Coordinates of C-alpha atoms and ligand atoms in Angstrom, one line a residue:
X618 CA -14.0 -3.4 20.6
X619 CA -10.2 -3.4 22.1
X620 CA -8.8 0.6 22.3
X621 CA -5.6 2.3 21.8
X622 CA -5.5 6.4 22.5
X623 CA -9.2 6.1 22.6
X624 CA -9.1 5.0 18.9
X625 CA -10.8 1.9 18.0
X626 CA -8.5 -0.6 17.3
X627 CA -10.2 -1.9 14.3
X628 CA -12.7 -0.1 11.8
X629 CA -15.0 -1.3 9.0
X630 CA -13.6 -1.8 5.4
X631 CA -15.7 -0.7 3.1
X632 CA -15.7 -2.4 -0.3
X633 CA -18.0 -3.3 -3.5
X634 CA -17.3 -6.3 -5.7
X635 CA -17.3 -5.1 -9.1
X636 CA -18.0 -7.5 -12.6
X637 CA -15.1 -8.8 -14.5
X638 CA -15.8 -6.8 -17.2
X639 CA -15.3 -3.7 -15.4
X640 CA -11.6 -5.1 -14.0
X641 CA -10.4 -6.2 -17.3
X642 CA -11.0 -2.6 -18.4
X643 CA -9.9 -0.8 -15.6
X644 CA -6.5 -2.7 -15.2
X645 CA -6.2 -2.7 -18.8
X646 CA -6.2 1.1 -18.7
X647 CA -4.0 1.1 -15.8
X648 CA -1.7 -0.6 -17.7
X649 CA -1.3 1.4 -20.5
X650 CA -1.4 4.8 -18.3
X651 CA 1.8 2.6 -16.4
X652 CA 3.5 1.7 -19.9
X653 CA 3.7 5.1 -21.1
X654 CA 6.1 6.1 -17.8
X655 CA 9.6 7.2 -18.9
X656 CA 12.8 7.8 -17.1
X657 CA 13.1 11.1 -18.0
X658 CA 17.3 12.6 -18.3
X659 CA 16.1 16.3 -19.3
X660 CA 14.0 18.7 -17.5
X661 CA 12.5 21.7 -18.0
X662 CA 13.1 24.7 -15.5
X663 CA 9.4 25.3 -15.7
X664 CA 8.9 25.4 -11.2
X665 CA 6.1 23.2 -9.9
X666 CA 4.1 24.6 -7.2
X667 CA 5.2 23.5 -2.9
X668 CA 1.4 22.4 -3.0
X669 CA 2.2 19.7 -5.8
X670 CA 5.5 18.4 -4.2
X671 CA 3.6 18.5 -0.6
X672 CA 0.5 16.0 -2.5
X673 CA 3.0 13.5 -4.1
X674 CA 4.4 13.2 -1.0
X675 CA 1.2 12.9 0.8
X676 CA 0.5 10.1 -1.4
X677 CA 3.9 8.2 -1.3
X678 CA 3.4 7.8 2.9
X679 CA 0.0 6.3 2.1
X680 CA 2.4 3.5 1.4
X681 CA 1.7 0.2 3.1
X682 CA 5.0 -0.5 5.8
X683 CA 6.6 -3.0 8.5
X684 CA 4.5 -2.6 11.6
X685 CA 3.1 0.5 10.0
X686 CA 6.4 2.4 10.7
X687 CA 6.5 4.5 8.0
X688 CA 10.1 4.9 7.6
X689 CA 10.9 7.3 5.7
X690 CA 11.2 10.7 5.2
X691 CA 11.2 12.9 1.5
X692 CA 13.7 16.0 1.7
X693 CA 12.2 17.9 -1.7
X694 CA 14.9 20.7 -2.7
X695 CA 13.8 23.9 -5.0
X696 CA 16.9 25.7 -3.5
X697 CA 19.0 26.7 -6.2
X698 CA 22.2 26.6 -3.9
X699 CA 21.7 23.7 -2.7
X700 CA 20.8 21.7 -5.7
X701 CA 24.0 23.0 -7.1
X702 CA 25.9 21.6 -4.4
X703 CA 24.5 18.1 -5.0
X704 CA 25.1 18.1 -8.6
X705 CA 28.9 19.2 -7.7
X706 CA 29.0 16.2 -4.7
X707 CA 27.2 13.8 -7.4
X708 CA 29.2 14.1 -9.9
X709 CA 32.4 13.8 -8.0
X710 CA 31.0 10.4 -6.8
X711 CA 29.7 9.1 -10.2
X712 CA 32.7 10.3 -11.7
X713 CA 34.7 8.4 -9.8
X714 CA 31.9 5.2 -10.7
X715 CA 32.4 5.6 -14.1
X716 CA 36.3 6.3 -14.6
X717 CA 37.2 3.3 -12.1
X718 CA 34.8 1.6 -9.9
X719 CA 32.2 0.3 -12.1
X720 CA 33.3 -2.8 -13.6
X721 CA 33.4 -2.9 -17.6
X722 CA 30.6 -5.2 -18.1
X723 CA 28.3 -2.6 -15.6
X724 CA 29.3 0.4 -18.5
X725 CA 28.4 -1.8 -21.4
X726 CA 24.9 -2.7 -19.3
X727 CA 24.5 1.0 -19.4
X728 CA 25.6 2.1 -22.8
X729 CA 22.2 1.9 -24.0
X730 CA 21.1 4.4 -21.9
X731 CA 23.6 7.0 -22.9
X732 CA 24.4 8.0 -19.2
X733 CA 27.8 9.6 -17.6
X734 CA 29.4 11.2 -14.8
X735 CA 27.4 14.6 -15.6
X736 CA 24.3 15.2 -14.0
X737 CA 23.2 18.8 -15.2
X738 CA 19.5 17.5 -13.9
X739 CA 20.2 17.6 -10.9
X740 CA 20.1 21.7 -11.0
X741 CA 17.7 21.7 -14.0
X742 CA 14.7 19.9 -12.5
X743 CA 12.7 22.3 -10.4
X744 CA 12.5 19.9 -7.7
X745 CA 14.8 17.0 -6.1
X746 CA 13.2 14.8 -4.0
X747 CA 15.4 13.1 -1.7
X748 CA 14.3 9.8 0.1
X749 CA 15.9 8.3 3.1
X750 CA 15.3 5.0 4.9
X751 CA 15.0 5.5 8.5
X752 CA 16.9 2.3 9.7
X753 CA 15.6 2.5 13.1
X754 CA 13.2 5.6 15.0
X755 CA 15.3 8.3 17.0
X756 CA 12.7 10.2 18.8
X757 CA 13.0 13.4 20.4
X758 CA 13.9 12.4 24.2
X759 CA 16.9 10.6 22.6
X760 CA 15.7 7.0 22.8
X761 CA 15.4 4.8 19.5
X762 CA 13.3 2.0 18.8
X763 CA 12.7 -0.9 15.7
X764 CA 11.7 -0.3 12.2
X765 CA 10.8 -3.2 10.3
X766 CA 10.8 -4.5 6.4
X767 CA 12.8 -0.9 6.2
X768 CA 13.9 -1.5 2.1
X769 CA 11.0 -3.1 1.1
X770 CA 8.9 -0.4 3.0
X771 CA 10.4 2.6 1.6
X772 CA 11.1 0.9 -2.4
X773 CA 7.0 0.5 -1.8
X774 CA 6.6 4.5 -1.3
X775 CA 9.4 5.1 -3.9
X776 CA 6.8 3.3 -6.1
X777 CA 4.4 4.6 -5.6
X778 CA 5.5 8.1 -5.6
X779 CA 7.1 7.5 -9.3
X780 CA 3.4 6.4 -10.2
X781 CA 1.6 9.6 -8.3
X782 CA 3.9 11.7 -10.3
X783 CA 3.3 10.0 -13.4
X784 CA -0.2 10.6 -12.9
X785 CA 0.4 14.3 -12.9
X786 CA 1.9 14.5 -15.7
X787 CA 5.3 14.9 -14.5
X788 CA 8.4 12.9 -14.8
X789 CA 10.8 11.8 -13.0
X790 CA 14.1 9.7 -12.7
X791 CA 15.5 7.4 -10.1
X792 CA 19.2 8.7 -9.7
X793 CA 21.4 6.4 -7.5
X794 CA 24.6 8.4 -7.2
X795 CA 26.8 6.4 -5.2
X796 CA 27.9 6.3 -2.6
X797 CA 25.3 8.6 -1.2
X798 CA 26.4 9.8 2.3
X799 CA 26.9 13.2 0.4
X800 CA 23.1 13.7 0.8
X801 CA 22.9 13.2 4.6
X802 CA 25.7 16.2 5.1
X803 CA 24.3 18.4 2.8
X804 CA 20.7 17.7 4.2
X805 CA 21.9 17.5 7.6
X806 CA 20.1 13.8 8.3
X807 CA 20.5 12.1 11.2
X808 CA 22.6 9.2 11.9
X809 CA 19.1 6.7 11.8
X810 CA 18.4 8.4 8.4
X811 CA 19.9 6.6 5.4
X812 CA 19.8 8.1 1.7
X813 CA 18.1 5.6 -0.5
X814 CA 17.0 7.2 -3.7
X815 CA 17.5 10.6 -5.2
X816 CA 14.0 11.4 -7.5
X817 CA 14.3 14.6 -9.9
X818 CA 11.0 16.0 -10.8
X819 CA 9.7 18.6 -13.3
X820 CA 8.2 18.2 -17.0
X821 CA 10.2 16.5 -19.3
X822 CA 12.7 19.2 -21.6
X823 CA 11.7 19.4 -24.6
X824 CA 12.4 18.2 -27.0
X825 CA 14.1 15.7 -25.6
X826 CA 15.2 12.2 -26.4
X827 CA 14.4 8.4 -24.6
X828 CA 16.3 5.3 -25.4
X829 CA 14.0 2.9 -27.5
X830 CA 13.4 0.7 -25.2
X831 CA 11.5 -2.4 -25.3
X832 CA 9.6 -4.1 -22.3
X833 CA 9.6 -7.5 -21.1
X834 CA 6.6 -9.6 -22.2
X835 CA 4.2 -11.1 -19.6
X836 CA 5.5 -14.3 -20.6
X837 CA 8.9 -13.5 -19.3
X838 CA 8.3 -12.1 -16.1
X839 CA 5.7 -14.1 -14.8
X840 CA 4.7 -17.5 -13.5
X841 CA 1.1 -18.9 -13.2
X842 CA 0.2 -21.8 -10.6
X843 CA -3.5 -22.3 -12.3
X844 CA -6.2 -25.6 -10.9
Ligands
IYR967 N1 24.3 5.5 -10.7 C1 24.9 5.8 -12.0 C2 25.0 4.7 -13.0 C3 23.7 4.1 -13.4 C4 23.5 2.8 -12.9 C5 22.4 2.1 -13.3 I1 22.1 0.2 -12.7 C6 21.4 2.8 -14.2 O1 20.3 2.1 -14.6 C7 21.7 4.0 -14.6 C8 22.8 4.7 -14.2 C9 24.2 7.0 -12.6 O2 23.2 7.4 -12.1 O3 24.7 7.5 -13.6

């Protein structure tokens, strides 16, 4: 077989065909485990170990990417300081969004979700997870080279991080203050380095409220192509 660094190019995959019976169940249970996720607005200040953080991160890069690129990278903020400084630069932004730049017909879209300009979970949660797209590689000697797929590559690990924390038994929410170059200065990112999505993550406050929201049926958000 063909090597690269002396690793094989290409390794066995091992996997077991299992009965239908057995898929139904297990992707029925998967589904309901998925429909019970909430976008959570209130957190407890209850703090969540590094080691926790450091394994839903793990498992957001096992995410599949353009040329296996892997770019991204997940700034995670406990630092009291510093979360306090991007509440302050959010809520400047998404003040501005909500007094003038977002058109009326965006606010009305939202007013079901009873959100505004403050974002008091943004110092509250005991983590902020910070994801940015790394639009091309700067290595160390100062040369850059292509990513590929980068927005559908990192929305894949944002995914699957939302799940991995679901899973825990955490929540989370998908904040997009904007715009977001805030986060690169406060972070210090590099120019290559984009901010994409800003996660908080904790246990849910409680008690705290959800909107009553209803999901789309199957029927409207798919398409079959049967024999
Ligand atoms: N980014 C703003 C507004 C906002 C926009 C959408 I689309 C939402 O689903 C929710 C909020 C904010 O975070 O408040």
């Amino acid at each position: 077989m063909e090597k690269t660094n002396n690793k094989p190019a290409h390794i066995p995959y091992i996997s077991k065909e299992i009965s239908e019976e057995t898929l139904v169940e297990k992707t029925a249970s998967f589904y309901n485990f998925s429909n019970t996720r909430r976008s959570i607005r209130e957190f407890s200040t209850t703090p969540i170990a590094k080691e926790v953080i450091e394994n839903l991160i793990k498992t957001a890069s096992t995410a599949p990417s353009g040329a296996h690129k892997q770019p991204w990278i997940f700034c995670a903020i406990s630092n009291k300081a510093l979360k306090s400084k991007i509440r302050i630069a959010a809520e400047k932004e998404e003040k501005e969004n909500y007094d003038s730049r977002m058109s009326e017909r965006w606010k009305k879209d939202l007013e079901p979700l009873a959100t505004n300009h403050e974002k008091s979970f943004l110092e509250e949660a005991p983590w902020l997870i910070v994801v940015f797209k790394k639009t091309y590689e700067l290595h160390a000697n100062g040369e850059k080279s292509n990513n590929y797929y980068v927005n559908e590559s990192v929305g894949i690990a944002c995914g699957t991080l939302l799940a991995a924390i679901h899973a825990a038994g955490l929540v989370s929410l998908t904040h997009t203050p904007s715009p977001m170059n805030f986060l690169s200065k406060l972070l210090k990112r590099p120019a290559n380095e984009k901010p994409f999505l800003l996660i908080p993550i904790g246990f849910a406050k409680q008690p705290t409220q959800i909107p009553n929201l209803t999901r789309k049926p199957l029927a409207e958000v798919s398409v079959f192509y049967e024999a």
